[in-house]
mmCIF file with all atom_site columns, N, CA and C in Angstrom:
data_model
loop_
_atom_site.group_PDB
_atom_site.id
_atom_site.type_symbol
_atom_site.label_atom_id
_atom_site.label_alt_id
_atom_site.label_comp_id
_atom_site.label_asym_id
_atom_site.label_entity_id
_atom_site.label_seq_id
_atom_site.pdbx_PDB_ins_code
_atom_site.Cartn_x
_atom_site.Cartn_y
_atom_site.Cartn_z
_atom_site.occupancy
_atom_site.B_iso_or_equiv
_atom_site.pdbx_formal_charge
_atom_site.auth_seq_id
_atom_site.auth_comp_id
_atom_site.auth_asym_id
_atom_site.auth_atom_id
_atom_site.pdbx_PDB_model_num
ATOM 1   N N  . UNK F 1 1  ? -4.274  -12.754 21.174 1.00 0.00 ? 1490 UNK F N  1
ATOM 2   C CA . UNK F 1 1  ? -4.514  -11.347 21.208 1.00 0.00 ? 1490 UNK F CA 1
ATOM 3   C C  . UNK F 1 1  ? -4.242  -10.780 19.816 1.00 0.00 ? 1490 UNK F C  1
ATOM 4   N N  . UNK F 1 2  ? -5.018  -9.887  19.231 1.00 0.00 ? 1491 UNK F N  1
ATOM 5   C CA . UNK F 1 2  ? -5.208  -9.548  18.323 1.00 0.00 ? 1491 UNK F CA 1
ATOM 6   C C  . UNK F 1 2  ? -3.847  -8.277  18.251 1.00 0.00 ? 1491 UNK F C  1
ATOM 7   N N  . UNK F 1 3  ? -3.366  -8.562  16.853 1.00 0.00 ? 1492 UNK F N  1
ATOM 8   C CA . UNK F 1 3  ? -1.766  -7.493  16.892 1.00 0.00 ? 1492 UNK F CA 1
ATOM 9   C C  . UNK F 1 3  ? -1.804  -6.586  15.491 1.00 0.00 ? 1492 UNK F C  1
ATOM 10  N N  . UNK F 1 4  ? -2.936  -6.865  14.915 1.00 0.00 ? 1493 UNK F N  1
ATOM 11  C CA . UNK F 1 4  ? -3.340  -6.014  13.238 1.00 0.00 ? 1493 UNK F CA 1
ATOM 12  C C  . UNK F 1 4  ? -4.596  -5.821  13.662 1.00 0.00 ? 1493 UNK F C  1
ATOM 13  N N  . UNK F 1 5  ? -5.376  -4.772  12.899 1.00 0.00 ? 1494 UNK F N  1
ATOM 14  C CA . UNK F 1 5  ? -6.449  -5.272  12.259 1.00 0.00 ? 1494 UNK F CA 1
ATOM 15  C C  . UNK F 1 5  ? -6.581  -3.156  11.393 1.00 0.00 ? 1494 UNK F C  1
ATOM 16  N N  . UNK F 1 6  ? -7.929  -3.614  10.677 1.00 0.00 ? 1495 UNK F N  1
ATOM 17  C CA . UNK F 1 6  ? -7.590  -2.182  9.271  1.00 0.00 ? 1495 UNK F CA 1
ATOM 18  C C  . UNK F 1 6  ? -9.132  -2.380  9.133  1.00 0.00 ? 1495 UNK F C  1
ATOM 19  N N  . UNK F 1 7  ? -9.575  -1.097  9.046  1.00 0.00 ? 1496 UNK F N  1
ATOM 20  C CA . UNK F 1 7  ? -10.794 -0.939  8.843  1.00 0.00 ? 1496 UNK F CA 1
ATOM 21  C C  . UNK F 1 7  ? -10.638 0.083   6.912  1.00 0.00 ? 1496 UNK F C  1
ATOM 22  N N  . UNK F 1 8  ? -11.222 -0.688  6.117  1.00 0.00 ? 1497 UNK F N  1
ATOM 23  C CA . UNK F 1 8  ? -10.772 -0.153  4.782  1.00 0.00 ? 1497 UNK F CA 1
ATOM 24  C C  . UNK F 1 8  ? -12.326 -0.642  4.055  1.00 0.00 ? 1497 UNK F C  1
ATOM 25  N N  . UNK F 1 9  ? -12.256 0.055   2.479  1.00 0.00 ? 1498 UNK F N  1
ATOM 26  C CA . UNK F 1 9  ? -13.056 0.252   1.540  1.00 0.00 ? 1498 UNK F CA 1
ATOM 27  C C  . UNK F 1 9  ? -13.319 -1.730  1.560  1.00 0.00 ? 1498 UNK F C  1
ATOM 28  N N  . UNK F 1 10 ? -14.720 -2.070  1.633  1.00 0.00 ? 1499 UNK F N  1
ATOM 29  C CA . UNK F 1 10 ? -15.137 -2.987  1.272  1.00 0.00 ? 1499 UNK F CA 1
ATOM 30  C C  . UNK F 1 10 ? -14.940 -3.567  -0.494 1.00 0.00 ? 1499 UNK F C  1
ATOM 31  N N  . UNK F 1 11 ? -14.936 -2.561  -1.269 1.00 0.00 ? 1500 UNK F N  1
ATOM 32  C CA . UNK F 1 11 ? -14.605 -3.175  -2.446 1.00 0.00 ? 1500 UNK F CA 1
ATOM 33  C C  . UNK F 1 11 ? -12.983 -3.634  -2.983 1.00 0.00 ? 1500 UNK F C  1
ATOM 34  N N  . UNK F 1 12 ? -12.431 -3.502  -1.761 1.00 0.00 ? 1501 UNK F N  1
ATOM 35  C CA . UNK F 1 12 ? -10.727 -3.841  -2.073 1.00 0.00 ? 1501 UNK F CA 1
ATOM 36  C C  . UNK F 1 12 ? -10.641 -5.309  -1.269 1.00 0.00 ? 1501 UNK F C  1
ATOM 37  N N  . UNK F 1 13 ? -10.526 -6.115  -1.978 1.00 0.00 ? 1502 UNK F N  1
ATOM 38  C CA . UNK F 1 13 ? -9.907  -7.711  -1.319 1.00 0.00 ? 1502 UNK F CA 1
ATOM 39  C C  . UNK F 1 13 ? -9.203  -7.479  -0.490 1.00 0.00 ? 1502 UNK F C  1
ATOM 40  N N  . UNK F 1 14 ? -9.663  -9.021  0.073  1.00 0.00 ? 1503 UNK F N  1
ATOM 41  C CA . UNK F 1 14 ? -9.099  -9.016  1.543  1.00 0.00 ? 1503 UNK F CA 1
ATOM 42  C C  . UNK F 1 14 ? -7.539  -9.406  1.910  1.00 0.00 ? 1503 UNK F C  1
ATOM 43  N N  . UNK F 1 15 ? -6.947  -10.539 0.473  1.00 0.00 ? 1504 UNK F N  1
ATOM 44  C CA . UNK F 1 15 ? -5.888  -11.052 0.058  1.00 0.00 ? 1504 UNK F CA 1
ATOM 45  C C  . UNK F 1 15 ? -5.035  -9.473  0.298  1.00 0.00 ? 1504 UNK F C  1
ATOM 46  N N  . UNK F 1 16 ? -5.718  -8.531  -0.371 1.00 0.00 ? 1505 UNK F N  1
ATOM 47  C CA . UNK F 1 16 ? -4.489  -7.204  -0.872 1.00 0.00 ? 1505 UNK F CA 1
ATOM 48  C C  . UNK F 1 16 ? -4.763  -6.307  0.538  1.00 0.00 ? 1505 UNK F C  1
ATOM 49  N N  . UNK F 1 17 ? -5.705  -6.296  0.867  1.00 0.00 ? 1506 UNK F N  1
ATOM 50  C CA . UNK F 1 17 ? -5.785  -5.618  2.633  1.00 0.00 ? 1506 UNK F CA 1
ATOM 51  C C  . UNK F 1 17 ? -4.555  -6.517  3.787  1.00 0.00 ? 1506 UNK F C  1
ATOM 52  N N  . UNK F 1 18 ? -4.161  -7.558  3.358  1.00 0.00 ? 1507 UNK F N  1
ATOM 53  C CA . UNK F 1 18 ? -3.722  -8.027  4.546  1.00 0.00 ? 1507 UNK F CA 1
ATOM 54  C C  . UNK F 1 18 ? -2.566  -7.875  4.086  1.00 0.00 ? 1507 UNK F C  1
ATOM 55  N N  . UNK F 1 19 ? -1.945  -8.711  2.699  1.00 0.00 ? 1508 UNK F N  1
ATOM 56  C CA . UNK F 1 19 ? -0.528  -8.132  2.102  1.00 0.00 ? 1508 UNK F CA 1
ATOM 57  C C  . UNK F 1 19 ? -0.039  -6.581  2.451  1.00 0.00 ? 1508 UNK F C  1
ATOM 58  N N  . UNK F 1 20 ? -0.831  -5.743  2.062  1.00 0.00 ? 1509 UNK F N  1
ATOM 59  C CA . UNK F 1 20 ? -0.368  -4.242  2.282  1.00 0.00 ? 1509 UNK F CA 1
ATOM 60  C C  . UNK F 1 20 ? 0.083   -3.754  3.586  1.00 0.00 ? 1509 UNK F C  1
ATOM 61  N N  . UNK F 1 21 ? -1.101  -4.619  4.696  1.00 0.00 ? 1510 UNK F N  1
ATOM 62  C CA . UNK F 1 21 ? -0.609  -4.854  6.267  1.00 0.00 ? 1510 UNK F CA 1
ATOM 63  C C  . UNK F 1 21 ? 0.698   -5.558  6.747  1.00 0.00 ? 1510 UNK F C  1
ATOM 64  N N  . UNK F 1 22 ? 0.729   -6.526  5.994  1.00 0.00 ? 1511 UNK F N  1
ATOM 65  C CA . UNK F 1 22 ? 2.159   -7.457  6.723  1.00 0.00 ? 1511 UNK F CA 1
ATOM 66  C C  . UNK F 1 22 ? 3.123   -6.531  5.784  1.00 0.00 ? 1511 UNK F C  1
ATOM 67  N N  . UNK F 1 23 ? 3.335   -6.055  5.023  1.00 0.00 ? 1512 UNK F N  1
ATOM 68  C CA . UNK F 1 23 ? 4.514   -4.520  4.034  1.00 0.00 ? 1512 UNK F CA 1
ATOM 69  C C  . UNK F 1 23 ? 4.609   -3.711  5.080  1.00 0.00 ? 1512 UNK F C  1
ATOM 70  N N  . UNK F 1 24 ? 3.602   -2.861  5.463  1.00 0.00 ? 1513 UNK F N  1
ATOM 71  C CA . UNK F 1 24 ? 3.547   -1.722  6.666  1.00 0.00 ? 1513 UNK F CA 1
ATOM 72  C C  . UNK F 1 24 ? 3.889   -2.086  7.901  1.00 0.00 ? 1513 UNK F C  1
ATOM 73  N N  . UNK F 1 25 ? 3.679   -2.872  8.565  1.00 0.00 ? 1514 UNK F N  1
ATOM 74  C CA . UNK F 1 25 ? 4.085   -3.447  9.774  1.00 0.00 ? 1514 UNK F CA 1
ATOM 75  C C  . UNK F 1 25 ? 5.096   -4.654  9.251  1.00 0.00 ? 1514 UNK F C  1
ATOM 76  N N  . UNK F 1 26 ? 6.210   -4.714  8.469  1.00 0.00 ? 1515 UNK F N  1
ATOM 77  C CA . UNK F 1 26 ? 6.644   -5.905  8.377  1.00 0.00 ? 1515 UNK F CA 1
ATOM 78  C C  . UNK F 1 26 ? 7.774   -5.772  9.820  1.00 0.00 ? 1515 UNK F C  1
ATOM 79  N N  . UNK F 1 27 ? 8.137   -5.002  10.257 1.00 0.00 ? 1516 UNK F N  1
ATOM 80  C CA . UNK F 1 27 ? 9.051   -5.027  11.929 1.00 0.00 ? 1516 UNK F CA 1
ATOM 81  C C  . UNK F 1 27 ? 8.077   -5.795  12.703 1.00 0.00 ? 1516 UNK F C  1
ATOM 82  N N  . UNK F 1 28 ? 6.617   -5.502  12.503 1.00 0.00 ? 1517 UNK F N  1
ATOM 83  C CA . UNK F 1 28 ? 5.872   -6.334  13.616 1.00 0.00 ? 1517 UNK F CA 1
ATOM 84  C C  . UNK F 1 28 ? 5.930   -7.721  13.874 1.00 0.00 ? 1517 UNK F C  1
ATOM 85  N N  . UNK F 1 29 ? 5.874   -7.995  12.292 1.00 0.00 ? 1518 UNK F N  1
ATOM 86  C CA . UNK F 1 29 ? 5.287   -9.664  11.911 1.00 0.00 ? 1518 UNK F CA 1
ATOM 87  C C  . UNK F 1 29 ? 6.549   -10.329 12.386 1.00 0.00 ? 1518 UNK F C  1
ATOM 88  N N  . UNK F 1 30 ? 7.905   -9.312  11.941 1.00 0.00 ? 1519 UNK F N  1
ATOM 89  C CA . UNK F 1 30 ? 9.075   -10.295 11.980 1.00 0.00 ? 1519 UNK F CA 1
ATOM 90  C C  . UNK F 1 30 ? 9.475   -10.245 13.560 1.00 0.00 ? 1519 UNK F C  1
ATOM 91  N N  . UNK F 1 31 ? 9.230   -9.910  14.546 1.00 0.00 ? 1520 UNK F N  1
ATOM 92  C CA . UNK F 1 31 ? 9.631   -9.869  15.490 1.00 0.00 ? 1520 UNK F CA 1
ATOM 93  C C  . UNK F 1 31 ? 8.563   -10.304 16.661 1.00 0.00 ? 1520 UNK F C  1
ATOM 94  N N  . UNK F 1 32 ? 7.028   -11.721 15.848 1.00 0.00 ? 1521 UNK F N  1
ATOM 95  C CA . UNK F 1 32 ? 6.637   -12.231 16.997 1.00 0.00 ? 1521 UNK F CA 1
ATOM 96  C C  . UNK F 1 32 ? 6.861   -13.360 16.364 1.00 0.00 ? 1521 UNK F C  1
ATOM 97  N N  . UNK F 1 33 ? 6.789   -14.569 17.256 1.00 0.00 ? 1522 UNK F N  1
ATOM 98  C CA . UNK F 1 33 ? 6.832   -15.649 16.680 1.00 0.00 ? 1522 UNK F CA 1
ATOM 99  C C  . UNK F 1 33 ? 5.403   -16.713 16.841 1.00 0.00 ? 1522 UNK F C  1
ATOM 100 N N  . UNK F 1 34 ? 5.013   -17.328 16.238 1.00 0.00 ? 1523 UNK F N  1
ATOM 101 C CA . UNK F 1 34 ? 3.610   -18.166 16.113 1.00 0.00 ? 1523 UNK F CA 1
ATOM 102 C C  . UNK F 1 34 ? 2.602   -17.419 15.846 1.00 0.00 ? 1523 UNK F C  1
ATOM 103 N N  . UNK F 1 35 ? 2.368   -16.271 14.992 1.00 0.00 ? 1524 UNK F N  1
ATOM 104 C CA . UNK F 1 35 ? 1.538   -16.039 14.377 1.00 0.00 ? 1524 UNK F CA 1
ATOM 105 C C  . UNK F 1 35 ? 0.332   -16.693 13.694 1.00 0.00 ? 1524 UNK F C  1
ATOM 106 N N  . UNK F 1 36 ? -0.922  -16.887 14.032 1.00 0.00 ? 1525 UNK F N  1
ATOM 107 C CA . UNK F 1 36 ? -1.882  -17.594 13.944 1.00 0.00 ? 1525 UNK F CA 1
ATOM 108 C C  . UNK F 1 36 ? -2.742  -16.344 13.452 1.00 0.00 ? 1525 UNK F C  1
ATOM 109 N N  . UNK F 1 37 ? -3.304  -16.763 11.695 1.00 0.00 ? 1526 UNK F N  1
ATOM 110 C CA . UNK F 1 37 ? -4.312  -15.961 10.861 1.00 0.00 ? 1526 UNK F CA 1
ATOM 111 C C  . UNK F 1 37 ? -5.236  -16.798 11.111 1.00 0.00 ? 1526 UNK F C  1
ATOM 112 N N  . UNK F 1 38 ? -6.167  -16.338 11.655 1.00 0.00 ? 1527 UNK F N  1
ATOM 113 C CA . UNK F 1 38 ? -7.951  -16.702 11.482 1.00 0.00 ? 1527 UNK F CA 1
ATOM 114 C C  . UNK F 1 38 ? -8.566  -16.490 10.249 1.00 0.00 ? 1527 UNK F C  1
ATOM 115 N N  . UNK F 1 39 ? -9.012  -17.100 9.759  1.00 0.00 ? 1528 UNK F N  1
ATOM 116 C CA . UNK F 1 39 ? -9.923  -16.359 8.411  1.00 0.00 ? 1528 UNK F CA 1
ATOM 117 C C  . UNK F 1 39 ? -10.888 -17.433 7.628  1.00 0.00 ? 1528 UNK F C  1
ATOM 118 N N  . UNK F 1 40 ? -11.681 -16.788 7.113  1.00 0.00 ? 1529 UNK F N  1
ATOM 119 C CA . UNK F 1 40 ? -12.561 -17.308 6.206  1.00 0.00 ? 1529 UNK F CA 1
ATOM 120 C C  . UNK F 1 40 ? -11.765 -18.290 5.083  1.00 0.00 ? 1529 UNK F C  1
ATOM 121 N N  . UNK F 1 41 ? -13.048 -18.833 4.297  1.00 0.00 ? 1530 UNK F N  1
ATOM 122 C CA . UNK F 1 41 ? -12.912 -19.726 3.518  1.00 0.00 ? 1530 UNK F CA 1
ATOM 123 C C  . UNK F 1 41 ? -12.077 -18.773 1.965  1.00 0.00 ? 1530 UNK F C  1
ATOM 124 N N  . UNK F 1 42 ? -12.255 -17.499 1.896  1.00 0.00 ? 1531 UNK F N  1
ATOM 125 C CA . UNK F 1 42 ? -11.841 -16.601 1.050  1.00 0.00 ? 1531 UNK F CA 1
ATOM 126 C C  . UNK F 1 42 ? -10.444 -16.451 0.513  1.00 0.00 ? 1531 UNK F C  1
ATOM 127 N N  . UNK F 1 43 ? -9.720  -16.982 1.921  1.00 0.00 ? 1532 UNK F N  1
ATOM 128 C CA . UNK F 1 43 ? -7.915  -17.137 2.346  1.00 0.00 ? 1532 UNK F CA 1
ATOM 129 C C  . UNK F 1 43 ? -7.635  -17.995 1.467  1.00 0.00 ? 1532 UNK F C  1
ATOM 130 N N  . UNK F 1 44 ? -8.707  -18.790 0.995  1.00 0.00 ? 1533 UNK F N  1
ATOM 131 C CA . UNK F 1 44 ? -7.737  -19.910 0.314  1.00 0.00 ? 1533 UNK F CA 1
ATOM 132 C C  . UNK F 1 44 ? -7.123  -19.688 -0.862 1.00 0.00 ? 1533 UNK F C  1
ATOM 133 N N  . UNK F 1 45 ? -5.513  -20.404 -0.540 1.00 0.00 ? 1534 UNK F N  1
ATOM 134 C CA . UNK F 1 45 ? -4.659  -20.288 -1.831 1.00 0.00 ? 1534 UNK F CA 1
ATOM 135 C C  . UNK F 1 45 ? -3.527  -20.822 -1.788 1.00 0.00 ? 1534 UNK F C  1
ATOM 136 N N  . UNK F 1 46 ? -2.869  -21.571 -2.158 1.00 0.00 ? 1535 UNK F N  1
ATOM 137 C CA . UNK F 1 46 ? -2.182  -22.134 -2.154 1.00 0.00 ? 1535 UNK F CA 1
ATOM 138 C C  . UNK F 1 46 ? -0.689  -21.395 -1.919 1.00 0.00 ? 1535 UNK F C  1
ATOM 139 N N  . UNK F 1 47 ? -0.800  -20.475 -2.970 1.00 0.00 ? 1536 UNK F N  1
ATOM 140 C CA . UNK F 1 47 ? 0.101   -19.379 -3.271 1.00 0.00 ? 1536 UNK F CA 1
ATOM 141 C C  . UNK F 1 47 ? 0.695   -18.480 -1.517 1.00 0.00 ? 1536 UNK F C  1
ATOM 142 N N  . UNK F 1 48 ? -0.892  -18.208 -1.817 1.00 0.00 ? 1537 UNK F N  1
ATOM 143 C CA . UNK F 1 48 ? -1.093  -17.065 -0.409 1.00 0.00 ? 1537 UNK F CA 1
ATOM 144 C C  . UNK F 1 48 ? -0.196  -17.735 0.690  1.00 0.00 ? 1537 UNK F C  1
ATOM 145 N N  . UNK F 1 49 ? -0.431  -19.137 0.992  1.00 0.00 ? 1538 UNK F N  1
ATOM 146 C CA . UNK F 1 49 ? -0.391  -19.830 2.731  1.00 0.00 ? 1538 UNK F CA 1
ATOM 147 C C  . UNK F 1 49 ? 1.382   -19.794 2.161  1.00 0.00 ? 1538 UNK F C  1
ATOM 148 N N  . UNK F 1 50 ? 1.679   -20.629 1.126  1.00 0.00 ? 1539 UNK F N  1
ATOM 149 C CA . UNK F 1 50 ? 3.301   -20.372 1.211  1.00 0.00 ? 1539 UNK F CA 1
ATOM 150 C C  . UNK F 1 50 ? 4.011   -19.047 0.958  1.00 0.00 ? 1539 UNK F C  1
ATOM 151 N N  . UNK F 1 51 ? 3.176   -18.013 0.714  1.00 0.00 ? 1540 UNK F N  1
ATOM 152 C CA . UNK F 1 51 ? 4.010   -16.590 1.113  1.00 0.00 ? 1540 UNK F CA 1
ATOM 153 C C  . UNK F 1 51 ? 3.522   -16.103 2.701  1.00 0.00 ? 1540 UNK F C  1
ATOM 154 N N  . UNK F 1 52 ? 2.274   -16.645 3.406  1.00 0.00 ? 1541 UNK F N  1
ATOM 155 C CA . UNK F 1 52 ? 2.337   -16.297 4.714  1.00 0.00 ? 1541 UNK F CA 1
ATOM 156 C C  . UNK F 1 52 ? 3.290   -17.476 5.637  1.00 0.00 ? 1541 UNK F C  1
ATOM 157 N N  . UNK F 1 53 ? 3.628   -18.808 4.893  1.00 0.00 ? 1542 UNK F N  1
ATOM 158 C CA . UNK F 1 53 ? 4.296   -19.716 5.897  1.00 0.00 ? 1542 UNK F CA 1
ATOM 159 C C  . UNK F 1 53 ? 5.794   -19.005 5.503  1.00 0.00 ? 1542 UNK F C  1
ATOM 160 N N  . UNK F 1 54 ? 6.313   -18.432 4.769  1.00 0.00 ? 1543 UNK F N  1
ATOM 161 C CA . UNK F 1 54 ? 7.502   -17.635 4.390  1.00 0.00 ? 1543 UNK F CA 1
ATOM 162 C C  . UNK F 1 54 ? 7.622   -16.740 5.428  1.00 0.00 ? 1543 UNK F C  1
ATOM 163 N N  . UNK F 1 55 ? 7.139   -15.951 6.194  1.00 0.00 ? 1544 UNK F N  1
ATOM 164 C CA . UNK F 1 55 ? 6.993   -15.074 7.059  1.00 0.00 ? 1544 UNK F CA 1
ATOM 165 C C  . UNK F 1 55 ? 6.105   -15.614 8.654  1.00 0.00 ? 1544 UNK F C  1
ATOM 166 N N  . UNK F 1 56 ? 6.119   -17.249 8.520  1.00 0.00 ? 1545 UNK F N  1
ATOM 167 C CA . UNK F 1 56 ? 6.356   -17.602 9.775  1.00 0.00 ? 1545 UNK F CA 1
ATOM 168 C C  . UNK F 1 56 ? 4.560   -17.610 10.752 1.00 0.00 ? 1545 UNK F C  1
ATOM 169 N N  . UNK F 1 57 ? 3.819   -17.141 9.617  1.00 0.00 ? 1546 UNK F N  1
ATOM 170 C CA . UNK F 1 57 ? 2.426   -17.217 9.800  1.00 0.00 ? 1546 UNK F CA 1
ATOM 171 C C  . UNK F 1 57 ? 1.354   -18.723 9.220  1.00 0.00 ? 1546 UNK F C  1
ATOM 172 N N  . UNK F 1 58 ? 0.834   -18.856 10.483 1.00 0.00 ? 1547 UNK F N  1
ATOM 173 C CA . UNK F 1 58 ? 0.277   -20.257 10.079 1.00 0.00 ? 1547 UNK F CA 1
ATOM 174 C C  . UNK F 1 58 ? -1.116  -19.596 9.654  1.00 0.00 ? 1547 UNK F C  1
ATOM 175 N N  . UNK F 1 59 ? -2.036  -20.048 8.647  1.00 0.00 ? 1548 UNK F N  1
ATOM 176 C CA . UNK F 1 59 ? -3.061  -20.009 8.176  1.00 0.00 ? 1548 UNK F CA 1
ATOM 177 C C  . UNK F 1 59 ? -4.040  -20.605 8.846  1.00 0.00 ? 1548 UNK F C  1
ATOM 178 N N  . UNK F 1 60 ? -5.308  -20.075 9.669  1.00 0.00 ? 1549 UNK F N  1
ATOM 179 C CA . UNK F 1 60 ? -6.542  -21.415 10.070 1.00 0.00 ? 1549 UNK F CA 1
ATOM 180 C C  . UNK F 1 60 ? -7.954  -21.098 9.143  1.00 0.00 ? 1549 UNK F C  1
ATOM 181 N N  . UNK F 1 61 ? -7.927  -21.797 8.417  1.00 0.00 ? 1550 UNK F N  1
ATOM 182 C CA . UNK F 1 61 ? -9.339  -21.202 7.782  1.00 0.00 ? 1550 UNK F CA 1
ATOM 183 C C  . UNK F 1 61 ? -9.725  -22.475 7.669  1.00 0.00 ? 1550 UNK F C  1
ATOM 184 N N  . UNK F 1 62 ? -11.290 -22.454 7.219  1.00 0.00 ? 1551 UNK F N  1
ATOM 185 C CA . UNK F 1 62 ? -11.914 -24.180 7.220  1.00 0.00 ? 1551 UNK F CA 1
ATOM 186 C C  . UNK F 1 62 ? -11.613 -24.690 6.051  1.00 0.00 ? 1551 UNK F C  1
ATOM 187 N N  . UNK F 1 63 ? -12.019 -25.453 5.920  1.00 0.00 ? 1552 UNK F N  1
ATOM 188 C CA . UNK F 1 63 ? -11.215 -26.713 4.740  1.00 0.00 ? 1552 UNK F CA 1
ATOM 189 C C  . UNK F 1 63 ? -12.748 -26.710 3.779  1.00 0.00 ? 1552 UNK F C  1
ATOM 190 N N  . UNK F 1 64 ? -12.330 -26.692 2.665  1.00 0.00 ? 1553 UNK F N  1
ATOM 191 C CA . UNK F 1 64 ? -13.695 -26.964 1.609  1.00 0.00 ? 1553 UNK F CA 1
ATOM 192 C C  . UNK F 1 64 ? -13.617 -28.577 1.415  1.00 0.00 ? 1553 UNK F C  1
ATOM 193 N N  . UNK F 1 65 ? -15.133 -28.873 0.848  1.00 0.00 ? 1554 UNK F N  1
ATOM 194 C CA . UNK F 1 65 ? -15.464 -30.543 1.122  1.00 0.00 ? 1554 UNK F CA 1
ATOM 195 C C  . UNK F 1 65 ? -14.528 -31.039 -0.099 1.00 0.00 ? 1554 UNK F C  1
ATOM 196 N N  . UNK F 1 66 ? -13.984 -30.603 -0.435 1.00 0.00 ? 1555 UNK F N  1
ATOM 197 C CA . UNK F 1 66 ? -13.161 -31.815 -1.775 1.00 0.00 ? 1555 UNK F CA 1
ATOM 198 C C  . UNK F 1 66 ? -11.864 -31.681 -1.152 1.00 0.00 ? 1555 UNK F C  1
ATOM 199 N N  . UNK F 1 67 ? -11.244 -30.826 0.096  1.00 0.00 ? 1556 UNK F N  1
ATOM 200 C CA . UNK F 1 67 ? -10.105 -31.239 0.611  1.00 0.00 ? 1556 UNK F CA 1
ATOM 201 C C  . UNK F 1 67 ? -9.941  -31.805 1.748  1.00 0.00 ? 1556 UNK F C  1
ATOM 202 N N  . UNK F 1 68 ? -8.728  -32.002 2.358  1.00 0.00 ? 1557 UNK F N  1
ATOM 203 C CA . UNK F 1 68 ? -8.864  -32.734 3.565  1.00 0.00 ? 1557 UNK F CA 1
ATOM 204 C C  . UNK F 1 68 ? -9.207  -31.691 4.460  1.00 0.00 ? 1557 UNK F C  1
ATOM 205 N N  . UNK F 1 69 ? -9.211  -32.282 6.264  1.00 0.00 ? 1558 UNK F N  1
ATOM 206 C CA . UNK F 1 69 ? -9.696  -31.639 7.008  1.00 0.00 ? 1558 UNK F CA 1
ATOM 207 C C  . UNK F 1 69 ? -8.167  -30.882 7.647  1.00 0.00 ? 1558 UNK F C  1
ATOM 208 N N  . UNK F 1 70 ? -8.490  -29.516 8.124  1.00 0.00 ? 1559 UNK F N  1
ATOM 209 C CA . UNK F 1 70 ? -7.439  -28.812 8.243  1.00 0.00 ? 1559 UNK F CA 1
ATOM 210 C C  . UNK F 1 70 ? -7.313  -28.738 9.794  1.00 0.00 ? 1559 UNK F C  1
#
């Protein structure tokens, strides 16, 4: 079940739309547990997944062909 979602300016990334979300709701994030992000191939980052696995959110996005399968 869906527990975010933000309808915002298409020219603002999606990386800084969702950060600004888990800041504003951070009582939300911290008080469910197994948080599962859906997302595009766009998510990817290395950076990104260990500041969302920091806050207990698993990342599912598809895997590009030069990495393994996710």
């Amino acid at each position: 079940m869906p527990i975010m979602w933000a309808l915002v300016n298409p020219k603002i990334g999606e990386r800084e739309v969702l950060a600004a979300m888990l800041e504003v709701d951070a009582d939300l994030v911290r008080t469910r547990e197994g948080i599962l992000l859906i997302s595009n191939k766009s998510f990817a980052s290395k950076a990104f997944e260990k500041d969302l696995s920091q806050l207990s959110i698993e990342l599912l996005r598809p895997s590009f062909k030069r990495e393994k399968k996710r």
